[in-house]
């Protein structure tokens, strides 16, 4: 094909799969009818390089001491891996209305209060709208500059002229690159804009945040390949009806993933929730059957959660099973283990399992909690209130060990729990290493049956 020739390419709008002809079903993500024709310019080779570059050795790379910028939002700093890295491109994804713009405006506020020049570029809201939001959040100083712009070349120009110390682009789907013929928000546009911003961030050593909208399926709209291009991907999620929000690190080139930050949406912006466990357990019913507190790990952070189960006689032939906040198949599997290994006859019972607070957790350490909640509801006997449980359950009904037991136990002890039911192997290894936390009774169990006897 001739260099610089204009052709058309078909892109899957869901995952970014590229094809030279239209396809009904995407081979990449198996979605139907997602291919859209977009004009694609094959760039001439010379345009890619942009001048000569020299490779450098490791020792020749200069490292500055303060490579991480503190955003003063501790929950965010932790998810970022200890602060914002200069020259990084961070994608913040999430449903509309979840609070992405609010969070990033708050980041801008903290950074500008530190005397850093920050540029907030919005393609979605007018300056007035941004000001209205800012007035709810608090005092801003003049180091924060606002711009309403969607043209990529103008945005690049402003960044190069103003040389801010941090940039927010809200949102990447509105950014428009004149050289690409496709509509804004389409795969080729978003890809082009992201690539340009990535180059800018790296060349000028400016940290850039980009906001990305999320589709129904929970991926960043259209281009999932955005995730491959950027340094860090954060998802902002949460029940729209609940006030708390969870910021989850999905990819991080500068830190661990699986970290979460917990926020609460208030009248004056997002508030950090430092004690997430207390927050998740608030409003727990007293002495109700089917309620069990478990300790789950999110990255390096233990969180106590309440698992609720409701098991009742089914009035129809086929019993209903439902799981909210955890894996439906896992719940089915655990109920099968209870039937077979413990001998509970639940074949004609409906069962509903829910993690209170609308949070989603899939950790295997929740198994024991789910099983005990189901048993508690089935037998209609409440579990002792100050008991916390964790452990993975195997198919033969054995309770298997889980990682980071000590942090989990300490978190429970901190919140005033007096008993912890945990895998026997974990208890033994804690005793062997002499690291038994004080103030909490540990009850080791090696099978589900034993755990049921303990409660
Ligand atoms: P927003 O940041 O605009 O969401 P996104 O950019 O992800 O689409 O969040 C808007 C929601 O947050 C809106 O429903 C109003 C609510 N909100 C508050 O409850 N308190 C506040 O102080 C602010 C600024 C917004
Ligand atoms: Mg917004």
Short mmCIF file of C-alpha atoms and ligand atoms in Angstrom, two decimals:
data_model
loop_
_atom_site.label_atom_id
_atom_site.label_comp_id
_atom_site.label_asym_id
_atom_site.label_seq_id
_atom_site.Cartn_x
_atom_site.Cartn_y
_atom_site.Cartn_z
CA UNK A 1 0.00 0.00 0.00
CA UNK A 2 1.30 3.45 -0.85
CA UNK A 3 2.53 5.52 2.06
CA UNK A 4 0.16 8.21 3.22
CA UNK A 5 -2.71 6.70 1.28
CA UNK A 6 -6.21 7.23 2.61
CA UNK A 7 -8.22 4.05 3.13
CA UNK A 8 -11.09 3.00 5.30
CA UNK A 9 -10.92 0.50 8.10
CA UNK A 10 -13.66 -1.07 10.20
CA UNK A 11 -13.33 -0.88 13.95
CA UNK A 12 -15.30 -2.72 16.59
CA UNK A 13 -16.72 0.07 18.74
CA UNK A 14 -16.64 -2.15 21.76
CA UNK A 15 -13.09 -3.46 21.89
CA UNK A 16 -11.27 -1.69 19.10
CA UNK A 17 -10.74 -4.78 16.89
CA UNK A 18 -9.62 -3.67 13.47
CA UNK A 19 -10.71 -5.27 10.22
CA UNK A 20 -10.39 -4.40 6.57
CA UNK A 21 -13.99 -5.42 5.88
CA UNK A 22 -17.26 -5.22 7.76
CA UNK A 23 -18.01 -8.12 10.07
CA UNK A 24 -21.29 -9.03 11.74
CA UNK A 25 -19.67 -10.42 14.86
CA UNK A 26 -16.45 -9.17 16.34
CA UNK A 27 -13.85 -11.96 16.58
CA UNK A 28 -12.27 -10.12 19.49
CA UNK A 29 -15.13 -9.58 21.91
CA UNK A 30 -17.94 -11.59 20.27
CA UNK A 31 -20.29 -8.60 20.17
CA UNK A 32 -22.68 -8.29 17.26
CA UNK A 33 -23.08 -5.30 14.98
CA UNK A 34 -20.35 -3.25 16.51
CA UNK A 35 -18.28 -2.56 13.37
CA UNK A 36 -18.22 0.98 12.06
CA UNK A 37 -16.34 2.19 9.05
CA UNK A 38 -13.77 4.86 9.78
CA UNK A 39 -11.34 6.59 7.52
CA UNK A 40 -7.82 5.62 8.37
CA UNK A 41 -4.82 7.46 7.20
CA UNK A 42 -1.75 5.31 6.94
CA UNK A 43 0.91 7.72 8.15
CA UNK A 44 4.01 8.13 6.09
CA UNK A 45 7.06 6.69 7.81
CA UNK A 46 8.78 10.03 8.29
CA UNK A 47 5.82 11.41 10.25
CA UNK A 48 6.18 8.72 12.90
CA UNK A 49 9.72 9.40 14.06
CA UNK A 50 9.74 13.16 14.34
CA UNK A 51 13.49 13.71 14.27
CA UNK A 52 16.43 11.60 15.35
CA UNK A 53 16.51 9.95 18.75
CA UNK A 54 19.47 8.53 20.60
CA UNK A 55 19.21 5.52 22.94
CA UNK A 56 20.62 6.06 26.43
CA UNK A 57 22.06 3.75 29.06
CA UNK A 58 20.37 3.15 32.43
CA UNK A 59 23.01 5.04 34.35
CA UNK A 60 22.60 8.06 32.13
CA UNK A 61 18.94 8.48 33.08
CA UNK A 62 18.57 11.20 35.65
CA UNK A 63 16.24 10.49 38.56
CA UNK A 64 14.81 13.28 40.59
CA UNK A 65 14.18 12.88 44.27
CA UNK A 66 10.56 14.00 44.33
CA UNK A 67 9.19 11.96 41.46
CA UNK A 68 5.84 11.49 43.13
CA UNK A 69 3.46 14.37 43.60
CA UNK A 70 1.23 14.13 46.64
CA UNK A 71 -2.37 14.90 45.71
CA UNK A 72 -3.38 15.32 49.38
CA UNK A 73 -6.17 12.85 48.77
CA UNK A 74 -4.76 9.89 50.61
CA UNK A 75 -7.18 7.39 49.15
CA UNK A 76 -6.16 8.44 45.66
CA UNK A 77 -2.45 8.54 46.46
CA UNK A 78 -2.60 4.98 47.68
CA UNK A 79 -4.39 3.74 44.56
CA UNK A 80 -1.80 5.54 42.45
CA UNK A 81 0.93 3.70 44.34
CA UNK A 82 2.04 6.51 46.62
CA UNK A 83 1.31 9.69 44.72
CA UNK A 84 1.10 10.99 41.21
CA UNK A 85 4.08 10.16 39.02
CA UNK A 86 5.26 13.01 36.85
CA UNK A 87 4.98 12.26 33.17
CA UNK A 88 2.31 9.62 33.71
CA UNK A 89 -0.95 9.28 31.84
CA UNK A 90 -3.79 8.17 34.06
CA UNK A 91 -7.18 7.08 32.78
CA UNK A 92 -10.10 7.53 35.15
CA UNK A 93 -13.11 5.53 33.98
CA UNK A 94 -16.58 5.26 35.39
CA UNK A 95 -20.29 5.53 34.77
CA UNK A 96 -21.74 8.95 34.02
CA UNK A 97 -22.53 10.88 37.17
CA UNK A 98 -20.36 8.77 39.43
CA UNK A 99 -18.09 11.69 40.31
CA UNK A 100 -15.10 11.58 37.97
CA UNK A 101 -15.16 15.30 37.23
CA UNK A 102 -15.66 16.06 40.91
CA UNK A 103 -12.72 13.92 41.98
CA UNK A 104 -10.38 15.40 39.41
CA UNK A 105 -11.46 18.95 40.20
CA UNK A 106 -10.65 18.22 43.84
CA UNK A 107 -7.25 16.90 42.78
CA UNK A 108 -6.73 20.14 40.85
CA UNK A 109 -7.73 22.12 43.92
CA UNK A 110 -5.19 20.40 46.15
CA UNK A 111 -2.41 20.63 43.59
CA UNK A 112 -3.08 24.29 42.89
CA UNK A 113 -3.24 25.07 46.61
CA UNK A 114 0.29 23.67 46.76
CA UNK A 115 1.24 26.40 44.34
CA UNK A 116 1.39 24.16 41.29
CA UNK A 117 0.03 25.38 38.00
CA UNK A 118 -2.78 23.06 36.99
CA UNK A 119 -4.78 23.03 33.78
CA UNK A 120 -8.28 21.60 33.71
CA UNK A 121 -9.58 21.11 30.18
CA UNK A 122 -13.21 20.25 29.76
CA UNK A 123 -14.93 19.30 26.56
CA UNK A 124 -18.19 18.53 28.28
CA UNK A 125 -19.05 21.43 30.51
CA UNK A 126 -18.97 25.17 30.16
CA UNK A 127 -16.76 27.33 32.35
CA UNK A 128 -19.86 28.38 34.28
CA UNK A 129 -20.76 24.78 35.03
CA UNK A 130 -17.26 24.07 36.24
CA UNK A 131 -17.39 27.14 38.43
CA UNK A 132 -20.69 26.01 39.93
CA UNK A 133 -19.14 22.69 40.81
CA UNK A 134 -16.00 24.34 42.14
CA UNK A 135 -18.09 26.56 44.41
CA UNK A 136 -19.56 23.47 46.02
CA UNK A 137 -16.14 21.98 46.61
CA UNK A 138 -14.45 24.92 48.27
CA UNK A 139 -11.89 27.65 47.86
CA UNK A 140 -9.71 27.62 44.77
CA UNK A 141 -6.69 29.76 44.04
CA UNK A 142 -5.48 31.23 40.80
CA UNK A 143 -2.96 28.53 40.01
CA UNK A 144 -5.81 26.54 38.52
CA UNK A 145 -6.52 27.41 34.91
CA UNK A 146 -9.67 26.29 33.12
CA UNK A 147 -10.21 25.76 29.44
CA UNK A 148 -13.15 24.53 27.39
CA UNK A 149 -11.71 22.98 24.30
CA UNK A 150 -12.08 19.83 22.24
CA UNK A 151 -9.53 20.28 19.51
CA UNK A 152 -6.44 18.19 20.14
CA UNK A 153 -4.03 20.52 18.39
CA UNK A 154 -5.29 23.54 20.38
CA UNK A 155 -5.08 21.55 23.60
CA UNK A 156 -1.50 20.55 22.82
CA UNK A 157 -0.68 24.13 21.98
CA UNK A 158 -2.08 25.45 25.27
CA UNK A 159 -0.24 22.82 27.29
CA UNK A 160 3.05 23.61 25.56
CA UNK A 161 2.58 27.34 26.03
CA UNK A 162 1.34 27.27 29.61
CA UNK A 163 3.60 24.43 30.83
CA UNK A 164 1.33 23.36 33.69
CA UNK A 165 2.50 20.89 36.32
CA UNK A 166 -0.59 18.74 35.91
CA UNK A 167 -3.35 18.47 33.33
CA UNK A 168 -6.85 17.03 33.45
CA UNK A 169 -8.72 16.23 30.23
CA UNK A 170 -12.42 15.70 30.80
CA UNK A 171 -13.22 13.59 28.73
CA UNK A 172 -11.11 11.82 26.14
CA UNK A 173 -14.25 10.99 24.13
CA UNK A 174 -14.83 14.64 23.35
CA UNK A 175 -11.30 15.35 22.13
CA UNK A 176 -11.16 15.83 18.40
CA UNK A 177 -8.14 15.43 16.17
CA UNK A 178 -8.46 17.24 12.84
CA UNK A 179 -6.20 14.82 11.00
CA UNK A 180 -8.54 11.92 11.63
CA UNK A 181 -11.72 11.92 9.61
CA UNK A 182 -13.83 9.86 12.04
CA UNK A 183 -16.32 11.38 14.48
CA UNK A 184 -15.23 12.35 18.04
CA UNK A 185 -15.54 9.45 20.43
CA UNK A 186 -14.88 6.87 17.74
CA UNK A 187 -12.08 4.37 18.08
CA UNK A 188 -9.61 6.06 15.77
CA UNK A 189 -10.19 9.49 17.29
CA UNK A 190 -9.80 8.32 20.87
CA UNK A 191 -6.75 6.28 19.99
CA UNK A 192 -5.10 9.16 18.19
CA UNK A 193 -5.86 11.62 20.99
CA UNK A 194 -4.60 9.27 23.68
CA UNK A 195 -1.41 8.54 21.80
CA UNK A 196 -0.78 12.26 21.35
CA UNK A 197 -1.39 12.95 25.04
CA UNK A 198 0.86 10.07 26.02
CA UNK A 199 3.68 11.54 23.94
CA UNK A 200 3.07 14.94 25.45
CA UNK A 201 3.09 13.59 29.01
CA UNK A 202 6.33 11.72 28.46
CA UNK A 203 8.14 14.40 26.50
CA UNK A 204 7.19 17.29 28.75
CA UNK A 205 7.13 15.26 31.97
CA UNK A 206 3.64 16.47 32.84
CA UNK A 207 1.23 14.14 34.62
CA UNK A 208 -2.04 14.00 32.69
CA UNK A 209 -5.37 12.61 33.83
CA UNK A 210 -7.89 11.65 31.20
CA UNK A 211 -11.50 10.87 31.92
CA UNK A 212 -13.07 8.01 29.97
CA UNK A 213 -16.72 7.11 29.86
CA UNK A 214 -17.79 3.59 30.47
CA UNK A 215 -20.34 1.58 28.52
CA UNK A 216 -23.07 -0.64 29.93
CA UNK A 217 -20.66 -3.55 29.80
CA UNK A 218 -18.32 -1.72 32.12
CA UNK A 219 -15.46 -1.12 29.71
CA UNK A 220 -14.19 2.31 28.79
CA UNK A 221 -16.53 3.23 25.97
CA UNK A 222 -15.46 2.00 22.60
CA UNK A 223 -11.76 1.62 22.88
CA UNK A 224 -10.77 -0.92 25.43
CA UNK A 225 -7.35 -0.57 23.88
CA UNK A 226 -7.09 2.71 25.79
CA UNK A 227 -6.23 0.54 28.76
CA UNK A 228 -3.18 -0.76 26.95
CA UNK A 229 -1.99 2.67 25.99
CA UNK A 230 -2.04 4.51 29.30
CA UNK A 231 0.16 4.04 32.38
CA UNK A 232 -2.54 3.76 34.98
CA UNK A 233 -6.20 2.82 34.77
CA UNK A 234 -8.50 3.70 37.64
CA UNK A 235 -12.15 2.84 37.74
CA UNK A 236 -14.53 4.84 39.79
CA UNK A 237 -17.46 2.69 40.72
CA UNK A 238 -20.26 2.41 43.19
CA UNK A 239 -23.95 2.10 43.49
CA UNK A 240 -25.57 5.24 42.15
CA UNK A 241 -28.09 5.02 44.97
CA UNK A 242 -25.51 4.65 47.72
CA UNK A 243 -23.36 7.61 48.63
CA UNK A 244 -20.01 5.87 48.76
CA UNK A 245 -17.74 5.43 45.76
CA UNK A 246 -14.85 3.09 45.22
CA UNK A 247 -11.81 3.99 43.20
CA UNK A 248 -10.16 0.83 41.98
CA UNK A 249 -6.75 0.53 40.37
CA UNK A 250 -6.99 -1.88 37.43
CA UNK A 251 -3.61 -1.26 35.90
CA UNK A 252 -0.68 0.59 37.34
CA UNK A 253 2.78 0.84 35.87
CA UNK A 254 3.99 2.56 39.05
CA UNK A 255 2.42 0.54 41.82
CA UNK A 256 0.30 -2.42 42.71
CA UNK A 257 -3.18 -2.91 41.36
CA UNK A 258 -6.08 -4.17 43.48
CA UNK A 259 -5.76 -1.16 45.70
CA UNK A 260 -8.98 0.63 46.39
CA UNK A 261 -9.84 4.04 47.69
CA UNK A 262 -13.16 4.66 49.36
CA UNK A 263 -14.98 7.96 49.06
CA UNK A 264 -18.31 9.32 50.07
CA UNK A 265 -20.20 11.79 47.89
CA UNK A 266 -21.29 14.67 50.11
CA UNK A 267 -22.87 18.05 49.57
CA UNK A 268 -19.44 19.60 49.13
CA UNK A 269 -17.70 17.07 46.96
CA UNK A 270 -16.09 13.74 47.67
CA UNK A 271 -14.97 12.98 51.18
CA UNK A 272 -12.38 10.32 51.92
CA UNK A 273 -13.54 7.37 53.98
CA UNK A 274 -10.55 6.27 55.99
CA UNK A 275 -12.23 3.63 58.04
CA UNK A 276 -13.93 1.69 55.28
CA UNK A 277 -14.79 -1.26 57.53
CA UNK A 278 -16.74 0.86 59.95
CA UNK A 279 -18.53 2.43 57.01
CA UNK A 280 -19.44 -0.92 55.47
CA UNK A 281 -20.70 -2.34 58.73
CA UNK A 282 -22.83 0.63 59.73
CA UNK A 283 -26.50 -0.24 60.05
CA UNK A 284 -25.85 -3.92 60.67
CA UNK A 285 -28.88 -5.70 62.14
CA UNK A 286 -28.57 -6.89 65.74
CA UNK A 287 -28.97 -10.59 66.38
CA UNK A 288 -30.42 -11.40 62.96
CA UNK A 289 -29.86 -14.80 61.42
CA UNK A 290 -28.05 -15.00 58.11
CA UNK A 291 -25.70 -12.13 58.84
CA UNK A 292 -21.97 -12.84 59.04
CA UNK A 293 -19.03 -10.44 59.07
CA UNK A 294 -16.08 -11.40 56.89
CA UNK A 295 -12.73 -9.81 56.34
CA UNK A 296 -11.70 -9.32 52.75
CA UNK A 297 -8.46 -7.91 51.42
CA UNK A 298 -8.37 -5.30 48.73
CA UNK A 299 -4.76 -4.96 47.77
CA UNK A 300 -2.98 -4.18 50.99
CA UNK A 301 -6.09 -3.08 52.76
CA UNK A 302 -8.38 -5.23 54.88
CA UNK A 303 -12.08 -4.43 54.79
CA UNK A 304 -14.75 -5.92 56.97
CA UNK A 305 -17.99 -6.64 55.18
CA UNK A 306 -21.32 -8.01 56.17
CA UNK A 307 -22.59 -10.98 54.19
CA UNK A 308 -26.31 -11.54 54.35
CA UNK A 309 -28.11 -14.69 53.32
CA UNK A 310 -31.78 -15.48 53.18
CA UNK A 311 -32.80 -19.09 52.74
CA UNK A 312 -36.49 -19.84 52.65
CA UNK A 313 -38.79 -22.56 51.38
CA UNK A 314 -39.49 -22.22 47.70
CA UNK A 315 -43.09 -21.94 46.59
CA UNK A 316 -42.31 -23.03 43.05
CA UNK A 317 -40.82 -26.19 41.59
CA UNK A 318 -37.48 -24.67 40.74
CA UNK A 319 -35.78 -22.90 43.65
CA UNK A 320 -34.42 -19.44 43.02
CA UNK A 321 -30.81 -18.62 43.76
CA UNK A 322 -29.48 -15.10 43.67
CA UNK A 323 -26.23 -13.40 44.54
CA UNK A 324 -25.65 -9.68 44.73
CA UNK A 325 -22.14 -8.32 45.13
CA UNK A 326 -20.46 -11.67 44.77
CA UNK A 327 -20.14 -14.49 42.25
CA UNK A 328 -23.42 -16.31 41.64
CA UNK A 329 -21.67 -19.53 40.58
CA UNK A 330 -19.53 -19.48 43.68
CA UNK A 331 -22.66 -19.28 45.85
CA UNK A 332 -24.17 -22.23 44.00
CA UNK A 333 -20.98 -24.20 44.47
CA UNK A 334 -20.84 -23.45 48.19
CA UNK A 335 -24.47 -24.52 48.61
CA UNK A 336 -23.68 -27.77 46.82
CA UNK A 337 -20.77 -28.33 49.20
CA UNK A 338 -23.08 -27.69 52.16
CA UNK A 339 -25.63 -30.19 50.82
CA UNK A 340 -23.12 -32.91 50.14
CA UNK A 341 -20.57 -32.51 52.94
CA UNK A 342 -22.72 -31.18 55.75
CA UNK A 343 -25.97 -32.83 54.72
CA UNK A 344 -28.17 -29.74 54.71
CA UNK A 345 -31.26 -30.35 52.58
CA UNK A 346 -31.61 -27.09 50.74
CA UNK A 347 -32.78 -28.49 47.42
CA UNK A 348 -36.26 -27.03 47.81
CA UNK A 349 -35.16 -23.69 49.23
CA UNK A 350 -34.74 -20.31 47.61
CA UNK A 351 -31.46 -18.69 48.54
CA UNK A 352 -30.37 -15.08 48.28
CA UNK A 353 -26.90 -13.91 49.18
CA UNK A 354 -25.97 -10.26 49.36
CA UNK A 355 -22.94 -8.26 50.38
CA UNK A 356 -24.40 -5.37 52.32
CA UNK A 357 -23.67 -1.88 51.08
CA UNK A 358 -23.72 -2.72 47.39
CA UNK A 359 -19.98 -3.38 47.21
CA UNK A 360 -18.64 -6.13 44.91
CA UNK A 361 -16.10 -8.60 46.22
CA UNK A 362 -14.97 -11.85 44.64
CA UNK A 363 -12.23 -12.96 46.98
CA UNK A 364 -12.17 -16.72 47.83
CA UNK A 365 -11.62 -15.80 51.50
CA UNK A 366 -15.30 -14.85 51.60
CA UNK A 367 -16.32 -18.50 51.05
CA UNK A 368 -16.52 -19.40 54.70
CA UNK A 369 -18.56 -16.30 55.45
CA UNK A 370 -21.03 -17.05 52.66
CA UNK A 371 -21.40 -20.66 53.79
CA UNK A 372 -21.95 -19.70 57.42
CA UNK A 373 -24.46 -17.01 56.49
CA UNK A 374 -26.43 -19.55 54.45
CA UNK A 375 -26.36 -22.08 57.30
CA UNK A 376 -27.31 -19.43 59.83
CA UNK A 377 -30.30 -18.38 57.78
CA UNK A 378 -31.30 -21.96 56.97
CA UNK A 379 -31.30 -22.96 60.64
CA UNK A 380 -32.59 -19.56 61.68
CA UNK A 381 -29.86 -19.17 64.30
CA UNK A 382 -27.95 -15.90 64.46
CA UNK A 383 -24.18 -15.95 64.49
CA UNK A 384 -22.60 -14.35 67.54
CA UNK A 385 -22.31 -10.66 66.79
CA UNK A 386 -18.64 -10.09 67.60
CA UNK A 387 -17.42 -12.92 65.36
CA UNK A 388 -15.55 -12.41 62.15
CA UNK A 389 -14.73 -15.23 59.72
CA UNK A 390 -12.55 -15.81 56.69
CA UNK A 391 -11.31 -18.84 54.76
CA UNK A 392 -11.57 -20.49 51.39
CA UNK A 393 -13.72 -23.60 51.02
CA UNK A 394 -12.70 -26.50 48.80
CA UNK A 395 -15.03 -28.94 47.08
CA UNK A 396 -14.57 -31.61 49.73
CA UNK A 397 -15.65 -29.17 52.40
CA UNK A 398 -12.16 -28.42 53.69
CA UNK A 399 -11.29 -24.91 54.84
CA UNK A 400 -8.16 -23.76 53.09
CA UNK A 401 -5.74 -21.09 54.09
CA UNK A 402 -5.76 -17.56 52.72
CA UNK A 403 -3.12 -14.88 52.50
CA UNK A 404 -2.48 -11.91 54.77
CA UNK A 405 -4.27 -13.41 57.75
CA UNK A 406 -2.56 -11.17 60.24
CA UNK A 407 -3.78 -7.93 58.67
CA UNK A 408 -7.30 -9.31 58.56
CA UNK A 409 -7.27 -10.29 62.22
CA UNK A 410 -5.80 -6.96 63.29
CA UNK A 411 -8.49 -5.07 61.41
CA UNK A 412 -11.17 -7.14 63.13
CA UNK A 413 -9.57 -6.63 66.53
CA UNK A 414 -9.35 -2.91 65.88
CA UNK A 415 -13.08 -2.74 65.30
CA UNK A 416 -13.85 -4.58 68.52
CA UNK A 417 -14.46 -8.11 67.27
CA UNK A 418 -13.68 -10.70 69.93
CA UNK A 419 -13.69 -13.98 68.01
CA UNK A 420 -12.24 -14.94 64.67
CA UNK A 421 -13.00 -18.19 62.88
CA UNK A 422 -10.18 -18.93 60.48
CA UNK A 423 -8.48 -21.85 58.73
CA UNK A 424 -6.62 -24.14 61.15
CA UNK A 425 -3.48 -24.01 59.00
CA UNK A 426 -3.42 -20.23 59.25
CA UNK A 427 -3.81 -20.37 63.01
CA UNK A 428 -0.93 -22.82 63.28
CA UNK A 429 1.37 -20.79 61.10
CA UNK A 430 0.54 -17.65 63.09
CA UNK A 431 1.32 -19.49 66.32
CA UNK A 432 4.57 -20.86 64.85
CA UNK A 433 5.74 -17.42 63.84
CA UNK A 434 4.70 -16.01 67.21
CA UNK A 435 2.58 -13.33 65.57
CA UNK A 436 -0.74 -13.95 67.25
CA UNK A 437 -2.57 -10.64 67.59
CA UNK A 438 -3.87 -9.90 71.06
CA UNK A 439 -7.38 -9.19 72.24
CA UNK A 440 -9.13 -11.59 69.91
CA UNK A 441 -9.84 -15.32 70.29
CA UNK A 442 -8.77 -17.37 67.28
CA UNK A 443 -10.74 -20.49 66.44
CA UNK A 444 -9.06 -22.61 63.82
CA UNK A 445 -11.28 -24.89 61.72
CA UNK A 446 -10.30 -27.37 59.06
CA UNK A 447 -13.70 -28.14 57.58
CA UNK A 448 -17.04 -26.42 57.06
CA UNK A 449 -18.60 -28.86 59.49
CA UNK A 450 -16.25 -27.70 62.26
CA UNK A 451 -16.93 -24.07 61.46
CA UNK A 452 -20.67 -24.68 61.77
CA UNK A 453 -20.16 -26.30 65.14
CA UNK A 454 -18.17 -23.26 66.27
CA UNK A 455 -21.08 -20.93 65.71
P1 LIG B 1 -19.69 14.28 38.29
O1 LIG B 1 -18.36 14.54 38.87
O2 LIG B 1 -20.26 15.32 37.38
O3 LIG B 1 -19.72 12.90 37.55
P2 LIG B 1 -19.02 12.43 36.21
O4 LIG B 1 -18.02 13.44 35.84
O5 LIG B 1 -18.43 11.10 36.60
O6 LIG B 1 -20.09 12.25 35.20
O7 LIG B 1 -20.66 13.99 39.50
C1 LIG B 1 -21.90 14.45 39.49
C2 LIG B 1 -22.74 13.89 40.59
O8 LIG B 1 -22.23 14.14 41.87
C3 LIG B 1 -24.05 14.56 40.49
O9 LIG B 1 -25.05 13.57 40.51
C4 LIG B 1 -24.11 15.46 41.68
C5 LIG B 1 -23.17 14.84 42.64
N1 LIG B 1 -22.47 15.80 43.48
C6 LIG B 1 -22.71 15.84 44.84
O10 LIG B 1 -23.52 15.08 45.35
N2 LIG B 1 -22.01 16.72 45.63
C7 LIG B 1 -21.11 17.60 45.10
O11 LIG B 1 -20.51 18.36 45.85
C8 LIG B 1 -20.88 17.55 43.70
C9 LIG B 1 -19.88 18.49 43.08
C10 LIG B 1 -21.56 16.65 42.93
MG1 LIG B 2 -18.03 14.66 34.16
#
